[in-house]
Amino acid sequence: MTEILQQHRVHGGTLSFCRHDSVATRTAMRYSFFQPPGTGPFPLLVWLSGLTCTEENFTTKAAAYEAAARLGLAIVAPDTSPRGDGVANDAAYDLGQGASFYVDATQAPWAEHFQMERYVTRDLLSAVEAQFPVDPTRRGISGHSMGGHGALTLALRHPQLFRSVSAFSPIVSPTRCPWGEKALAAYLGDAREAWQAHDATRLIESGAAAGHYDAILVDQGLADQFLAAQLQPELLEAACAAVGQKLTLRRQAGYDHSYYFITTFINDHLTWHAARLSR
Amino acid sequence: MTEILQQHRVHGGTLSFCRHDSVATRTAMRYSFFQPPGTGPFPLLVWLSGLTCTEENFTTKAAAYEAAARLGLAIVAPDTSPRGDGVANDAAYDLGQGASFYVDATQAPWAEHFQMERYVTRDLLSAVEAQFPVDPTRRGISGHSMGGHGALTLALRHPQLFRSVSAFSPIVSPTRCPWGEKALAAYLGDAREAWQAHDATRLIESGAAAGHYDAILVDQGLADQFLAAQLQPELLEAACAAVGQKLTLRRQAGYDHSYYFITTFINDHLTWHAARLSR
């Protein structure tokens, strides 16, 4: 059951900060939910945030709700990991709390609570659908950086759940970058074979969700400090080209990795999802 | 001289986080500055934030830059007070650092650094005009809560500096509410006569800037928790009616005191200022 902690009117809709108990993570989890004006049922966009974020970063900084209200799109933004004193953590910003990588961990000490794929695809969707007037047949998914990786991989691994997918500055191949290698080794173990199924480029190459998404939208800033070492959009471009998956990859000159980049192009993403979720 | 600490591209313009030395406050001060696309010179909107804020709150949460880019409006958002170890402070959130009320303090220990009226109207404007392509003959001012008080009082006390003024949820009469009485007593002393010149309703009643502003725009949320005890827009309404100052006071049902309120209506305010600053 969802507990509503705070509500705010914004752009004629209602923004709720919520808490609920997750079976998957065995913790309380938090999310924000924007309900547009009207009675619904509304199509739902799932937004997954990046490293260090909570459910608040997108909510306060992305400026998504004017367009979401206009388009009649609900948006849920979960926290990026389980949290709390009893939950494993690491001093580094890129492992543990705030850095789940949206996988179900198999390794100690992470496996007990870090079950974020099951959390997002089961508990979160169930909680939102039980509490708010959203249409379970019309869902899209998007996210930023680690959350862009989450959006791409969950969309490819669970095509029955989503109709549309996009990402900002995603980690497109965590098996081939320092952030991803560190996290996947910790959560899934040293055997790299287990990592492939959580790498968007490998999933596409293997034919996951082939033919399901008419296109994938990705925006990438060219002044992004993580572009060459961590993000590598050219790997996604090559994987999509190899299998004939249409990809709209937009390289945006001058933009960095921050929410100032996201806020500049979020309306394009919402319009992209709304077009695919309103049919 | 302004030091640029950080820059981000946003909505085709450039957002700069800046630091400079202020003669008035005898401290370093910080501000954010948004420059729209193009070459300028641009009209300038000064945004004053509320209690506890820094130069970042408006910058990250208001979602002002899409409209500002479209309208060709530059925006400067200063910090709300001098700060630092050598600067007087108070444990309460509504006095001292983060709570300047935009006055020039006359009382110890505040007078040494809390000279925020001189800071905003002299040092800040000079710094921005020396660094960026803004037109010193086309300035507007706006703000939220304590910053709405700042915008109204500085506009009324310095009409030669500004052509347009608006506010969100302003403290319209600090001489008649707990926040204002506490701050003005601390900064200006117990003699209430000295407070009157920093009370927007009293300034209007006394004919300050009479005939200068064609109208004043104020938005106020009706679900604002501070509405009755601190904000009291009806006092501004009565003062304007008494002297024939046109006021567009919009009472917005369901909206609270947060940035979710500001972001919902900021475009209306930017359009209001741009219309008066582009002529």
Coordinates of C-alpha atoms in Angstrom, one line a residue:
Chain A
M1 CA 0.0 0.0 0.0
T2 CA 1.3 3.4 -0.9
E3 CA 1.6 6.1 1.7
I4 CA 1.4 9.6 0.3
L5 CA 4.0 11.7 2.1
Q6 CA 3.5 15.0 0.3
Q7 CA 1.4 16.5 -2.4
H8 CA 1.9 19.6 -4.6
R9 CA -0.2 21.0 -7.3
V10 CA 1.9 21.7 -10.4
H11 CA 0.8 22.8 -13.9
G12 CA -2.8 21.8 -13.1
G13 CA -1.8 18.3 -12.1
T14 CA -0.9 16.7 -8.8
L15 CA 2.6 15.6 -7.8
S16 CA 2.8 13.0 -5.0
F17 CA 5.8 11.9 -3.0
C18 CA 5.1 8.3 -2.0
R19 CA 6.4 5.5 0.1
H20 CA 5.5 1.8 0.0
D21 CA 6.9 -1.6 1.0
S22 CA 8.6 -3.6 -1.7
V23 CA 8.6 -7.4 -1.7
A24 CA 11.6 -7.4 -4.0
T25 CA 13.9 -5.2 -2.0
R26 CA 12.5 -6.0 1.4
T27 CA 12.6 -2.4 2.3
A28 CA 10.4 0.7 2.1
M29 CA 10.9 2.4 -1.2
R30 CA 10.1 6.0 -2.4
Y31 CA 8.8 7.3 -5.6
S32 CA 7.3 10.5 -7.0
F33 CA 4.2 10.4 -9.2
F34 CA 2.8 13.1 -11.4
Q35 CA -0.9 12.8 -12.3
P36 CA -2.0 15.2 -15.1
P37 CA -5.3 17.1 -15.0
G38 CA -8.3 15.0 -15.9
T39 CA -9.6 11.7 -14.7
G40 CA -7.6 9.2 -16.7
P41 CA -6.7 6.4 -17.1
F42 CA -3.5 7.9 -18.2
P43 CA -0.5 6.4 -20.0
L44 CA 2.5 6.1 -17.7
L45 CA 6.1 7.0 -18.3
V46 CA 8.6 5.4 -15.9
W47 CA 11.7 7.6 -15.4
L48 CA 14.9 6.0 -14.0
S49 CA 17.5 8.4 -12.6
G50 CA 21.2 8.2 -12.6
L51 CA 24.0 7.7 -10.0
T52 CA 23.6 9.4 -6.6
C53 CA 20.0 10.5 -7.4
T54 CA 16.8 9.9 -5.4
E55 CA 13.2 10.2 -6.5
E56 CA 13.6 14.0 -6.1
N57 CA 16.2 14.9 -8.7
F58 CA 14.0 14.4 -11.8
T59 CA 11.0 15.8 -10.0
T60 CA 12.5 19.1 -9.1
K61 CA 15.0 19.7 -11.9
A62 CA 13.7 18.2 -15.2
A63 CA 10.7 20.6 -15.7
A64 CA 8.7 17.8 -17.2
Y65 CA 5.3 18.5 -15.9
E66 CA 4.2 21.3 -18.1
A67 CA 4.4 19.1 -21.2
A68 CA 3.2 16.0 -19.2
A69 CA 0.1 17.9 -18.2
R70 CA -0.5 19.1 -21.7
L71 CA 0.0 15.6 -23.2
G72 CA -2.0 13.8 -20.5
L73 CA 1.0 11.7 -19.5
A74 CA 1.5 10.4 -15.9
I75 CA 5.2 10.0 -14.8
V76 CA 6.6 7.9 -12.0
A77 CA 10.2 8.4 -10.8
P78 CA 11.4 5.9 -8.3
D79 CA 14.4 6.1 -6.0
T80 CA 17.6 4.6 -7.6
S81 CA 18.1 1.9 -5.0
P82 CA 17.0 0.5 -1.6
R83 CA 18.3 2.6 1.3
G84 CA 18.6 2.5 5.0
D85 CA 20.8 1.5 7.9
G86 CA 20.2 -2.2 7.3
V87 CA 21.0 -2.1 3.6
A88 CA 24.4 -2.8 2.2
N89 CA 26.4 0.2 1.0
D90 CA 29.7 1.4 -0.2
A91 CA 31.6 4.7 0.4
A92 CA 31.9 5.2 -3.4
Y93 CA 29.2 7.2 -5.2
D94 CA 29.0 4.6 -8.0
L95 CA 28.2 1.4 -5.9
G96 CA 25.6 0.5 -3.4
Q97 CA 22.9 3.0 -2.3
G98 CA 22.1 5.4 -5.1
A99 CA 23.8 3.1 -7.6
S100 CA 21.7 0.0 -8.1
F101 CA 22.2 -0.2 -11.9
Y102 CA 18.6 -1.7 -12.0
V103 CA 19.7 -5.3 -11.8
D104 CA 18.8 -8.1 -9.4
A105 CA 22.0 -8.7 -7.5
T106 CA 23.1 -12.3 -7.0
Q107 CA 26.2 -11.6 -4.8
A108 CA 26.7 -10.9 -1.1
P109 CA 26.2 -8.5 0.5
W110 CA 24.0 -7.0 -2.3
A111 CA 21.6 -9.8 -3.1
E112 CA 19.5 -9.4 0.1
H113 CA 18.0 -5.9 -0.9
F114 CA 19.4 -4.9 -4.3
Q115 CA 16.6 -6.4 -6.4
M116 CA 15.9 -3.4 -8.5
E117 CA 14.8 -5.0 -11.7
R118 CA 12.1 -7.0 -10.0
Y119 CA 11.3 -3.8 -8.0
V120 CA 10.8 -1.6 -11.0
T121 CA 9.0 -4.1 -13.2
R122 CA 6.8 -5.6 -10.5
D123 CA 6.4 -3.8 -7.2
L124 CA 6.6 -0.3 -8.5
L125 CA 4.2 -0.8 -11.4
S126 CA 1.8 -2.7 -9.1
A127 CA 1.9 0.0 -6.4
V128 CA 1.3 2.8 -8.9
E129 CA -1.5 1.0 -10.6
A130 CA -3.2 0.2 -7.4
Q131 CA -3.0 3.8 -6.2
F132 CA -3.4 6.0 -9.3
P133 CA -5.5 6.0 -12.5
V134 CA -3.0 4.7 -15.0
D135 CA -3.5 2.4 -17.9
P136 CA -1.4 -0.8 -17.6
T137 CA -1.4 -1.3 -21.3
R138 CA 0.2 2.0 -22.1
R139 CA 3.6 2.3 -20.6
G140 CA 6.9 3.9 -21.7
I141 CA 10.3 4.0 -20.0
S142 CA 13.1 6.6 -20.0
G143 CA 16.0 7.6 -17.9
H144 CA 19.4 9.3 -17.6
S145 CA 22.9 7.9 -17.5
M146 CA 22.7 4.8 -15.2
G147 CA 19.0 5.3 -15.5
G148 CA 19.3 5.4 -19.3
H149 CA 21.0 2.0 -19.0
G150 CA 18.1 0.9 -16.8
A151 CA 15.5 2.2 -19.3
L152 CA 17.1 0.5 -22.3
T153 CA 17.8 -2.8 -20.6
L154 CA 14.4 -3.1 -18.9
A155 CA 12.7 -2.2 -22.1
L156 CA 14.6 -4.8 -24.0
R157 CA 14.2 -7.5 -21.3
H158 CA 10.5 -6.8 -20.7
P159 CA 9.0 -5.7 -24.0
Q160 CA 5.6 -7.0 -22.8
L161 CA 5.6 -4.2 -20.2
F162 CA 6.5 -1.2 -22.4
R163 CA 5.5 0.3 -25.7
S164 CA 8.1 3.1 -26.0
V165 CA 11.7 3.7 -24.8
S166 CA 14.1 6.6 -24.8
A167 CA 17.2 7.7 -22.9
F168 CA 19.4 10.7 -22.0
S169 CA 23.2 10.1 -22.0
P170 CA 22.8 6.3 -21.3
I171 CA 25.5 3.9 -20.3
V172 CA 24.8 1.8 -23.4
S173 CA 27.4 -0.9 -22.7
P174 CA 28.1 -1.4 -19.0
T175 CA 30.2 -4.5 -19.8
R176 CA 32.7 -2.2 -21.5
C177 CA 33.1 0.9 -19.2
P178 CA 34.5 1.4 -15.7
W179 CA 31.2 2.3 -14.1
G180 CA 29.5 -0.7 -15.4
E181 CA 32.3 -3.2 -14.9
K182 CA 32.6 -2.2 -11.3
A183 CA 28.9 -2.4 -10.6
L184 CA 28.1 -5.6 -12.5
A185 CA 31.1 -7.4 -10.9
A186 CA 29.8 -6.4 -7.5
Y187 CA 26.2 -7.2 -8.1
L188 CA 26.4 -10.2 -10.5
G189 CA 29.9 -11.7 -9.8
D190 CA 33.1 -11.9 -11.7
A191 CA 31.8 -14.2 -14.4
R192 CA 31.3 -11.8 -17.3
E193 CA 28.8 -14.1 -19.1
A194 CA 26.2 -13.1 -16.5
W195 CA 26.7 -9.4 -17.4
Q196 CA 25.7 -9.6 -21.1
A197 CA 22.0 -9.8 -20.4
H198 CA 22.2 -6.4 -18.7
D199 CA 24.1 -4.6 -21.5
A200 CA 21.8 -2.8 -23.9
T201 CA 24.1 -3.2 -26.9
R202 CA 24.5 -7.0 -26.3
L203 CA 20.8 -7.4 -25.8
I204 CA 20.1 -5.7 -29.1
E205 CA 22.8 -7.7 -30.9
S206 CA 21.2 -10.9 -29.5
G207 CA 17.8 -9.9 -30.9
A208 CA 16.0 -9.1 -27.6
A209 CA 12.7 -7.4 -28.2
A210 CA 13.4 -7.5 -32.0
G211 CA 10.7 -5.7 -33.9
H212 CA 8.9 -4.5 -30.7
Y213 CA 10.0 -0.9 -30.6
D214 CA 9.5 1.0 -33.8
A215 CA 12.5 3.2 -32.8
I216 CA 14.6 4.2 -29.8
L217 CA 15.3 7.8 -29.0
V218 CA 18.6 8.8 -27.4
D219 CA 19.9 12.3 -26.7
Q220 CA 23.6 12.7 -25.9
G221 CA 25.4 15.9 -25.1
L222 CA 28.7 16.4 -26.8
A223 CA 30.2 18.3 -23.9
D224 CA 29.4 15.5 -21.6
Q225 CA 32.5 14.8 -19.4
F226 CA 31.6 11.0 -19.4
L227 CA 31.0 10.7 -23.1
A228 CA 34.2 8.8 -24.2
A229 CA 35.0 6.8 -21.1
Q230 CA 31.6 5.7 -19.9
L231 CA 28.8 6.4 -22.3
Q232 CA 30.0 5.5 -25.8
P233 CA 26.8 6.0 -27.8
E234 CA 28.6 4.7 -30.9
L235 CA 28.4 1.2 -29.5
L236 CA 24.6 1.5 -29.4
E237 CA 24.6 2.9 -32.9
A238 CA 26.6 0.0 -34.2
A239 CA 24.5 -2.6 -32.4
C240 CA 21.3 -1.1 -33.8
A241 CA 22.7 -0.9 -37.3
A242 CA 23.8 -4.5 -37.2
V243 CA 20.3 -5.8 -36.5
G244 CA 18.2 -3.2 -38.2
Q245 CA 16.8 -1.6 -35.0
K246 CA 15.9 2.0 -35.8
L247 CA 17.6 4.4 -33.5
T248 CA 17.2 8.2 -33.3
L249 CA 20.5 9.2 -31.8
R250 CA 20.8 13.0 -31.4
R251 CA 24.2 14.4 -30.6
Q252 CA 23.7 17.8 -29.0
A253 CA 26.6 20.2 -29.3
G254 CA 27.6 22.0 -26.2
Y255 CA 25.4 20.1 -23.7
D256 CA 26.9 18.4 -20.6
H257 CA 25.8 15.5 -18.4
S258 CA 23.6 17.7 -16.0
Y259 CA 19.9 18.2 -15.6
Y260 CA 20.3 21.4 -17.7
F261 CA 20.7 19.1 -20.6
I262 CA 17.7 16.9 -19.6
T263 CA 15.4 19.9 -19.1
T264 CA 16.3 21.3 -22.5
F265 CA 15.1 18.2 -24.4
I266 CA 12.7 16.5 -22.0
N267 CA 9.7 17.8 -23.9
D268 CA 10.9 16.0 -27.0
H269 CA 11.0 12.8 -25.1
L270 CA 7.6 13.2 -23.6
T271 CA 6.2 14.0 -27.0
W272 CA 7.9 10.9 -28.3
H273 CA 6.4 8.6 -25.6
A274 CA 2.9 10.3 -25.8
A275 CA 2.7 9.7 -29.5
R276 CA 3.4 5.9 -29.0
L277 CA 1.2 5.6 -25.9
S278 CA -1.9 7.5 -27.1
R279 CA -2.6 5.1 -29.9
Chain B
M1 CA 35.5 41.2 -11.4
T2 CA 33.3 38.2 -11.9
E3 CA 34.8 34.8 -11.7
I4 CA 32.9 32.1 -13.6
L5 CA 32.8 29.0 -11.6
Q6 CA 30.7 26.7 -13.8
Q7 CA 28.9 27.0 -17.1
H8 CA 26.1 24.9 -18.6
R9 CA 24.3 25.1 -21.9
V10 CA 20.5 25.1 -21.4
H11 CA 17.8 25.7 -23.9
G12 CA 20.3 27.1 -26.4
G13 CA 21.6 29.7 -24.0
T14 CA 24.4 29.7 -21.4
L15 CA 23.9 29.5 -17.6
S16 CA 26.9 30.7 -15.6
F17 CA 27.5 30.3 -11.8
C18 CA 29.6 33.3 -10.8
R19 CA 31.4 34.7 -7.8
H20 CA 32.6 38.3 -7.3
D21 CA 33.7 40.6 -4.5
S22 CA 31.0 43.0 -3.2
V23 CA 31.9 46.4 -1.8
A24 CA 28.6 46.6 0.0
T25 CA 28.7 43.3 1.8
R26 CA 32.5 43.2 2.1
T27 CA 32.3 39.5 1.2
A28 CA 32.5 37.4 -2.0
M29 CA 29.0 36.9 -3.4
R30 CA 27.5 34.3 -5.7
Y31 CA 25.0 34.6 -8.5
S32 CA 23.7 32.7 -11.4
F33 CA 23.3 34.3 -14.8
F34 CA 21.3 33.0 -17.8
Q35 CA 22.2 34.5 -21.2
P36 CA 19.8 33.7 -24.0
P37 CA 20.9 32.7 -27.5
G38 CA 22.0 35.6 -29.6
T39 CA 24.4 38.5 -29.1
G40 CA 22.3 41.0 -27.1
P41 CA 22.3 43.4 -25.5
F42 CA 19.5 41.6 -23.6
P43 CA 17.0 43.0 -21.2
L44 CA 17.7 41.7 -17.7
L45 CA 15.4 40.2 -15.1
V46 CA 16.6 40.2 -11.5
W47 CA 15.2 37.3 -9.5
L48 CA 15.4 37.5 -5.7
S49 CA 14.9 34.2 -3.8
G50 CA 13.2 33.4 -0.5
L51 CA 14.3 32.3 3.0
T52 CA 17.0 29.6 3.1
C53 CA 17.7 29.8 -0.6
T54 CA 21.0 30.4 -2.4
E55 CA 21.6 31.3 -6.0
E56 CA 20.8 27.7 -7.0
N57 CA 17.2 27.2 -6.0
F58 CA 15.6 29.3 -8.8
T59 CA 18.2 28.2 -11.2
T60 CA 17.5 24.4 -10.8
K61 CA 13.8 24.4 -9.9
A62 CA 12.0 27.3 -11.6
A63 CA 12.3 26.0 -15.2
A64 CA 12.5 29.6 -16.4
Y65 CA 15.1 29.2 -19.2
E66 CA 13.0 27.8 -22.0
A67 CA 10.8 30.9 -22.0
A68 CA 13.7 33.2 -21.2
A69 CA 15.5 31.8 -24.3
R70 CA 12.5 32.2 -26.5
L71 CA 11.8 35.8 -25.2
G72 CA 15.5 36.9 -25.3
L73 CA 15.5 37.7 -21.6
A74 CA 18.6 37.4 -19.4
I75 CA 18.1 36.5 -15.8
V76 CA 20.4 37.0 -12.8
A77 CA 19.6 35.2 -9.5
P78 CA 21.9 36.3 -6.6
D79 CA 22.4 34.5 -3.3
T80 CA 20.0 35.7 -0.6
S81 CA 22.7 37.1 1.8
P82 CA 26.4 37.3 2.5
R83 CA 27.8 34.1 3.8
G84 CA 30.9 32.7 5.4
D85 CA 32.6 32.1 8.7
G86 CA 33.3 35.7 9.4
V87 CA 29.7 36.7 8.7
A88 CA 27.1 37.1 11.5
N89 CA 24.5 34.4 11.6
D90 CA 21.6 33.0 13.6
A91 CA 20.5 29.4 14.2
A92 CA 17.0 30.2 13.0
Y93 CA 16.2 29.7 9.3
D94 CA 14.5 33.2 9.1
L95 CA 17.4 35.4 10.4
G96 CA 21.0 35.9 9.2
Q97 CA 22.6 34.0 6.4
G98 CA 19.9 33.0 3.9
A99 CA 17.5 35.6 5.3
S100 CA 18.7 39.1 4.5
F101 CA 15.3 40.6 3.6
Y102 CA 17.3 42.7 1.1
V103 CA 17.8 45.7 3.5
D104 CA 20.9 47.5 4.6
A105 CA 21.3 46.6 8.2
T106 CA 22.0 49.4 10.7
Q107 CA 22.3 47.2 13.8
A108 CA 25.2 45.1 15.2
P109 CA 26.2 42.4 14.5
W110 CA 24.4 42.6 11.1
A111 CA 25.5 46.0 9.8
E112 CA 29.0 44.9 8.9
H113 CA 28.0 42.6 6.0
F114 CA 24.2 42.6 5.6
Q115 CA 24.0 45.4 3.1
M116 CA 21.9 43.6 0.6
E117 CA 19.9 46.6 -0.8
R118 CA 23.2 48.3 -1.8
Y119 CA 24.5 44.9 -3.0
V120 CA 21.6 44.2 -5.3
T121 CA 21.0 47.7 -6.6
R122 CA 24.7 48.6 -7.1
D123 CA 27.3 45.8 -6.9
L124 CA 25.3 43.0 -8.5
L125 CA 24.0 45.1 -11.4
S126 CA 27.5 46.5 -12.0
A127 CA 29.1 43.1 -12.0
V128 CA 26.5 41.7 -14.4
E129 CA 26.8 44.6 -16.7
A130 CA 30.6 44.5 -16.8
Q131 CA 30.6 40.8 -17.6
F132 CA 27.6 40.1 -19.8
P133 CA 25.8 41.8 -22.7
V134 CA 22.8 43.2 -20.9
D135 CA 21.1 46.5 -21.5
P136 CA 21.2 48.7 -18.4
T137 CA 18.1 50.7 -19.5
R138 CA 15.9 47.6 -19.6
R139 CA 15.6 45.9 -16.3
G140 CA 12.8 44.1 -14.4
I141 CA 12.7 42.5 -11.0
S142 CA 10.8 39.6 -9.5
G143 CA 11.1 37.2 -6.6
H144 CA 9.5 34.7 -4.2
S145 CA 8.3 35.1 -0.6
M146 CA 11.1 37.1 1.1
G147 CA 12.4 37.7 -2.4
G148 CA 8.9 38.9 -3.5
H149 CA 9.2 41.5 -0.7
G150 CA 12.7 42.3 -2.0
A151 CA 11.4 42.7 -5.5
L152 CA 8.5 44.9 -4.6
T153 CA 10.4 47.1 -2.2
L154 CA 13.5 47.6 -4.4
A155 CA 11.3 48.3 -7.4
L156 CA 9.4 50.9 -5.3
R157 CA 12.5 52.4 -3.7
H158 CA 14.6 52.5 -7.0
P159 CA 12.2 53.1 -9.8
Q160 CA 15.0 54.6 -11.9
L161 CA 16.6 51.1 -12.0
F162 CA 13.6 49.0 -13.1
R163 CA 10.8 49.2 -15.6
S164 CA 8.8 46.1 -14.5
V165 CA 8.0 44.3 -11.3
S166 CA 6.3 41.1 -10.3
A167 CA 6.3 38.7 -7.4
F168 CA 5.3 35.2 -6.3
S169 CA 3.8 34.8 -2.8
P170 CA 5.5 38.0 -1.5
I171 CA 5.7 39.2 2.1
V172 CA 3.8 42.3 1.2
S173 CA 3.9 43.9 4.7
P174 CA 6.9 42.8 6.8
T175 CA 5.9 45.4 9.5
R176 CA 2.8 43.3 10.1
C177 CA 3.9 39.7 10.1
P178 CA 6.1 37.5 12.3
W179 CA 8.9 36.9 9.7
G180 CA 9.2 40.6 8.9
E181 CA 8.9 41.9 12.5
K182 CA 11.7 39.6 13.6
A183 CA 14.0 40.4 10.7
L184 CA 13.4 44.2 10.6
A185 CA 13.9 44.5 14.4
A186 CA 17.2 42.7 14.1
Y187 CA 18.5 44.5 11.1
L188 CA 17.0 48.0 11.5
G189 CA 16.4 48.2 15.3
D190 CA 13.3 48.3 17.5
A191 CA 12.1 51.7 16.3
R192 CA 9.4 50.8 13.9
E193 CA 9.4 54.0 12.0
A194 CA 12.6 52.8 10.3
W195 CA 10.8 49.8 9.0
Q196 CA 8.1 51.6 7.0
A197 CA 10.4 52.3 4.1
H198 CA 10.9 48.6 3.6
D199 CA 7.3 47.6 3.6
A200 CA 5.8 47.4 0.1
T201 CA 2.3 48.3 1.2
R202 CA 3.5 51.3 3.2
L203 CA 5.7 52.5 0.3
I204 CA 2.7 52.3 -2.1
E205 CA 0.5 54.2 0.4
S206 CA 3.2 56.9 0.7
G207 CA 3.3 57.3 -3.1
A208 CA 6.7 55.8 -3.8
A209 CA 7.2 55.3 -7.5
A210 CA 3.7 56.6 -8.2
G211 CA 2.9 56.4 -11.8
H212 CA 6.1 54.5 -12.7
Y213 CA 4.9 51.0 -13.1
D214 CA 1.8 50.6 -15.3
A215 CA 0.9 47.5 -13.2
I216 CA 2.3 45.0 -10.7
L217 CA 1.8 41.3 -11.2
V218 CA 1.5 39.1 -8.2
D219 CA 0.7 35.3 -8.0
Q220 CA -0.4 33.8 -4.8
G221 CA -1.3 30.2 -4.1
L222 CA -4.4 29.6 -2.0
A223 CA -3.0 26.4 -0.4
D224 CA 0.1 28.3 0.7
Q225 CA 0.7 27.4 4.4
F226 CA 2.0 31.0 5.0
L227 CA -0.8 32.8 3.4
A228 CA -2.8 34.1 6.4
A229 CA 0.0 34.6 8.9
Q230 CA 2.9 35.9 6.8
L231 CA 1.9 36.9 3.3
Q232 CA -1.5 38.7 3.5
P233 CA -1.9 39.8 -0.2
E234 CA -5.1 41.6 0.8
L235 CA -3.0 44.3 2.4
L236 CA -1.2 44.9 -0.9
E237 CA -4.6 44.9 -2.7
A238 CA -5.9 47.5 -0.3
A239 CA -2.8 49.7 -0.6
C240 CA -2.9 49.7 -4.4
A241 CA -6.6 50.4 -4.5
A242 CA -6.1 53.3 -2.1
V243 CA -3.7 55.1 -4.4
G244 CA -4.8 53.9 -7.8
Q245 CA -1.8 51.6 -8.5
K246 CA -2.9 48.9 -10.9
L247 CA -2.3 45.5 -9.5
T248 CA -2.9 42.1 -11.2
L249 CA -3.2 39.8 -8.2
R250 CA -4.0 36.3 -9.2
R251 CA -5.1 33.9 -6.5
Q252 CA -4.3 30.4 -7.7
A253 CA -6.5 27.6 -6.2
G254 CA -4.7 24.6 -4.9
Y255 CA -1.1 25.9 -5.2
D256 CA 1.3 26.0 -2.2
H257 CA 4.4 27.9 -1.3
S258 CA 6.9 25.7 -3.2
Y259 CA 8.8 25.9 -6.4
Y260 CA 6.1 23.7 -8.0
F261 CA 3.9 26.8 -7.8
I262 CA 6.6 29.1 -9.2
T263 CA 7.4 26.7 -12.1
T264 CA 3.7 26.6 -13.0
F265 CA 3.4 30.3 -13.5
I266 CA 7.0 31.5 -14.2
N267 CA 6.3 31.8 -17.9
D268 CA 3.5 34.3 -17.4
H269 CA 5.9 36.4 -15.3
L270 CA 8.7 36.3 -17.9
T271 CA 6.2 37.2 -20.6
W272 CA 5.0 40.1 -18.5
H273 CA 8.5 41.4 -18.0
A274 CA 9.5 40.8 -21.6
A275 CA 6.5 42.8 -22.9
R276 CA 7.6 45.8 -20.7
L277 CA 11.4 45.5 -21.4
S278 CA 11.3 45.0 -25.2
R279 CA 9.8 48.4 -25.9

